[in-house]
mmCIF file of C-alpha atoms in Angstrom:
data_model
loop_
_atom_site.group_PDB
_atom_site.id
_atom_site.type_symbol
_atom_site.label_atom_id
_atom_site.label_comp_id
_atom_site.label_asym_id
_atom_site.label_seq_id
_atom_site.Cartn_x
_atom_site.Cartn_y
_atom_site.Cartn_z
ATOM 1 C CA UNK A 1 10.774 10.461 18.234
ATOM 2 C CA UNK A 2 8.005 8.022 18.009
ATOM 3 C CA UNK A 3 4.564 8.799 16.763
ATOM 4 C CA UNK A 4 1.224 7.108 17.351
ATOM 5 C CA UNK A 5 -0.437 5.348 14.484
ATOM 6 C CA UNK A 6 -3.877 6.930 15.221
ATOM 7 C CA UNK A 7 -3.278 9.663 12.752
ATOM 8 C CA UNK A 8 -3.090 7.339 9.769
ATOM 9 C CA UNK A 9 -5.487 6.830 7.042
ATOM 10 C CA UNK A 10 -5.827 5.549 3.452
ATOM 11 C CA UNK A 11 -7.313 7.620 0.586
ATOM 12 C CA UNK A 12 -7.978 6.878 -3.084
ATOM 13 C CA UNK A 13 -7.516 10.115 -4.864
ATOM 14 C CA UNK A 14 -9.380 12.692 -2.737
ATOM 15 C CA UNK A 15 -11.655 10.099 -1.110
ATOM 16 C CA UNK A 16 -10.929 8.765 2.374
ATOM 17 C CA UNK A 17 -11.520 4.895 2.631
ATOM 18 C CA UNK A 18 -13.844 4.543 5.668
ATOM 19 C CA UNK A 19 -13.006 2.455 8.763
ATOM 20 C CA UNK A 20 -9.521 1.381 7.947
ATOM 21 C CA UNK A 21 -7.570 0.572 11.110
ATOM 22 C CA UNK A 22 -4.215 -0.306 9.761
ATOM 23 C CA UNK A 23 -1.916 -0.227 6.722
ATOM 24 C CA UNK A 24 1.477 -1.419 5.846
ATOM 25 C CA UNK A 25 3.845 -1.091 2.867
ATOM 26 C CA UNK A 26 6.844 -2.963 1.696
ATOM 27 C CA UNK A 27 9.463 -1.188 -0.467
ATOM 28 C CA UNK A 28 12.026 -3.440 -2.246
ATOM 29 C CA UNK A 29 14.761 -3.101 -4.824
ATOM 30 C CA UNK A 30 16.482 -5.735 -6.830
ATOM 31 C CA UNK A 31 20.119 -6.430 -6.044
ATOM 32 C CA UNK A 32 22.184 -6.862 -9.229
ATOM 33 C CA UNK A 33 25.433 -8.843 -8.849
ATOM 34 C CA UNK A 34 28.452 -6.921 -10.450
ATOM 35 C CA UNK A 35 31.148 -9.109 -8.820
ATOM 36 C CA UNK A 36 34.245 -9.582 -11.005
ATOM 37 C CA UNK A 37 37.794 -10.760 -10.728
ATOM 38 C CA UNK A 38 38.688 -7.249 -9.456
ATOM 39 C CA UNK A 39 36.251 -7.368 -6.353
ATOM 40 C CA UNK A 40 39.077 -8.862 -4.279
ATOM 41 C CA UNK A 41 37.071 -11.853 -2.948
ATOM 42 C CA UNK A 42 33.974 -9.795 -2.023
ATOM 43 C CA UNK A 43 30.698 -9.811 -3.813
ATOM 44 C CA UNK A 44 29.717 -6.423 -5.286
ATOM 45 C CA UNK A 45 26.106 -5.213 -5.947
ATOM 46 C CA UNK A 46 24.214 -2.328 -7.537
ATOM 47 C CA UNK A 47 20.564 -1.310 -7.042
ATOM 48 C CA UNK A 48 18.142 -2.550 -9.617
ATOM 49 C CA UNK A 49 14.534 -2.114 -10.157
ATOM 50 C CA UNK A 50 12.320 -0.855 -7.409
ATOM 51 C CA UNK A 51 8.820 -1.950 -6.445
ATOM 52 C CA UNK A 52 6.310 -1.485 -3.681
ATOM 53 C CA UNK A 53 3.241 -3.449 -2.237
ATOM 54 C CA UNK A 54 1.387 -3.886 0.823
ATOM 55 C CA UNK A 55 -2.018 -4.090 2.454
ATOM 56 C CA UNK A 56 -4.668 -2.395 4.527
ATOM 57 C CA UNK A 57 -7.644 -3.451 6.550
ATOM 58 C CA UNK A 58 -10.515 -2.372 8.710
ATOM 59 C CA UNK A 59 -14.170 -2.789 9.401
ATOM 60 C CA UNK A 60 -16.471 -3.678 6.339
ATOM 61 C CA UNK A 61 -18.609 -0.658 5.362
ATOM 62 C CA UNK A 62 -20.685 -1.467 2.082
ATOM 63 C CA UNK A 63 -22.001 2.094 2.214
ATOM 64 C CA UNK A 64 -18.574 3.531 1.628
ATOM 65 C CA UNK A 65 -19.233 4.080 -2.119
ATOM 66 C CA UNK A 66 -16.240 6.350 -2.706
ATOM 67 C CA UNK A 67 -13.788 4.274 -0.756
ATOM 68 C CA UNK A 68 -14.320 0.504 -0.098
ATOM 69 C CA UNK A 69 -16.810 0.026 -2.939
ATOM 70 C CA UNK A 70 -14.623 2.031 -5.326
ATOM 71 C CA UNK A 71 -11.763 -0.126 -4.523
ATOM 72 C CA UNK A 72 -13.794 -3.348 -5.228
ATOM 73 C CA UNK A 73 -14.989 -1.851 -8.593
ATOM 74 C CA UNK A 74 -11.334 -1.013 -9.533
ATOM 75 C CA UNK A 75 -10.395 -4.707 -8.885
ATOM 76 C CA UNK A 76 -13.496 -5.887 -10.837
ATOM 77 C CA UNK A 77 -12.536 -3.507 -13.717
ATOM 78 C CA UNK A 78 -8.778 -4.283 -13.618
ATOM 79 C CA UNK A 79 -8.046 -0.591 -13.182
ATOM 80 C CA UNK A 80 -5.481 1.034 -10.893
ATOM 81 C CA UNK A 81 -6.287 3.563 -8.200
ATOM 82 C CA UNK A 82 -4.299 6.645 -7.015
ATOM 83 C CA UNK A 83 -3.480 5.387 -3.406
ATOM 84 C CA UNK A 84 -2.376 7.496 -0.549
ATOM 85 C CA UNK A 85 -1.143 5.881 2.608
ATOM 86 C CA UNK A 86 -1.166 8.783 5.213
ATOM 87 C CA UNK A 87 0.971 8.887 8.391
ATOM 88 C CA UNK A 88 -0.833 12.196 9.377
ATOM 89 C CA UNK A 89 -2.141 15.193 7.515
ATOM 90 C CA UNK A 90 1.013 16.117 5.826
ATOM 91 C CA UNK A 91 3.205 12.849 5.599
ATOM 92 C CA UNK A 92 2.315 10.144 3.167
ATOM 93 C CA UNK A 93 3.295 7.650 0.577
ATOM 94 C CA UNK A 94 1.351 7.600 -2.688
ATOM 95 C CA UNK A 95 1.187 6.191 -6.203
ATOM 96 C CA UNK A 96 -0.764 4.158 -8.583
ATOM 97 C CA UNK A 97 -1.657 0.613 -7.497
ATOM 98 C CA UNK A 98 -3.693 -2.532 -8.457
ATOM 99 C CA UNK A 99 -5.702 -3.657 -5.469
ATOM 100 C CA UNK A 100 -7.138 -7.166 -4.564
ATOM 101 C CA UNK A 101 -9.960 -7.235 -1.905
ATOM 102 C CA UNK A 102 -10.726 -9.804 0.724
ATOM 103 C CA UNK A 103 -13.912 -9.801 2.870
ATOM 104 C CA UNK A 104 -14.337 -11.763 6.043
ATOM 105 C CA UNK A 105 -17.724 -12.298 7.706
ATOM 106 C CA UNK A 106 -17.426 -14.469 10.818
ATOM 107 C CA UNK A 107 -20.647 -15.334 12.720
ATOM 108 C CA UNK A 108 -19.324 -14.364 15.910
ATOM 109 C CA UNK A 109 -17.527 -11.064 15.156
ATOM 110 C CA UNK A 110 -17.718 -7.898 12.953
ATOM 111 C CA UNK A 111 -17.327 -8.119 9.032
ATOM 112 C CA UNK A 112 -13.901 -6.923 7.950
ATOM 113 C CA UNK A 113 -12.382 -6.066 4.625
ATOM 114 C CA UNK A 114 -8.694 -6.118 3.555
ATOM 115 C CA UNK A 115 -6.907 -5.067 0.397
ATOM 116 C CA UNK A 116 -3.581 -6.290 -0.846
ATOM 117 C CA UNK A 117 -2.035 -3.804 -3.300
ATOM 118 C CA UNK A 118 0.860 -3.886 -5.898
ATOM 119 C CA UNK A 119 2.286 -0.436 -6.877
ATOM 120 C CA UNK A 120 2.777 0.161 -10.485
ATOM 121 C CA UNK A 121 5.410 2.909 -11.291
ATOM 122 C CA UNK A 122 7.070 5.298 -8.887
ATOM 123 C CA UNK A 123 6.181 5.710 -5.159
ATOM 124 C CA UNK A 124 6.044 9.314 -4.093
ATOM 125 C CA UNK A 125 7.307 9.716 -0.373
ATOM 126 C CA UNK A 126 6.405 12.923 1.458
ATOM 127 C CA UNK A 127 7.682 12.942 5.114
ATOM 128 C CA UNK A 128 7.929 16.637 5.715
#
């Protein structure tokens, strides 16, 4: 069953990041080649190290001190944040991440902010 994205949100710790309109996450794992003479002409692989990264974006809100401003400060200080990417009230992906902000202020449109993130350590997936 498909679900609408309108229930999504981004949190750092217990604080919702204001005015975010979309997020995405990429989960990867290294493929380690274990092919040998015994592989009968076929390459064989095992899973290696995993990693996760992604981005989120929305309207710029410089008054969001516990969300957008806190994320910028984490980047300035080189510290990680406890990031939660929520699908809805109970389903989420979470973990510790480094963030990198980007602000856009066009003359003919609204100000926007985006963050790229790199997970550090395990990603916790809660889909129930």
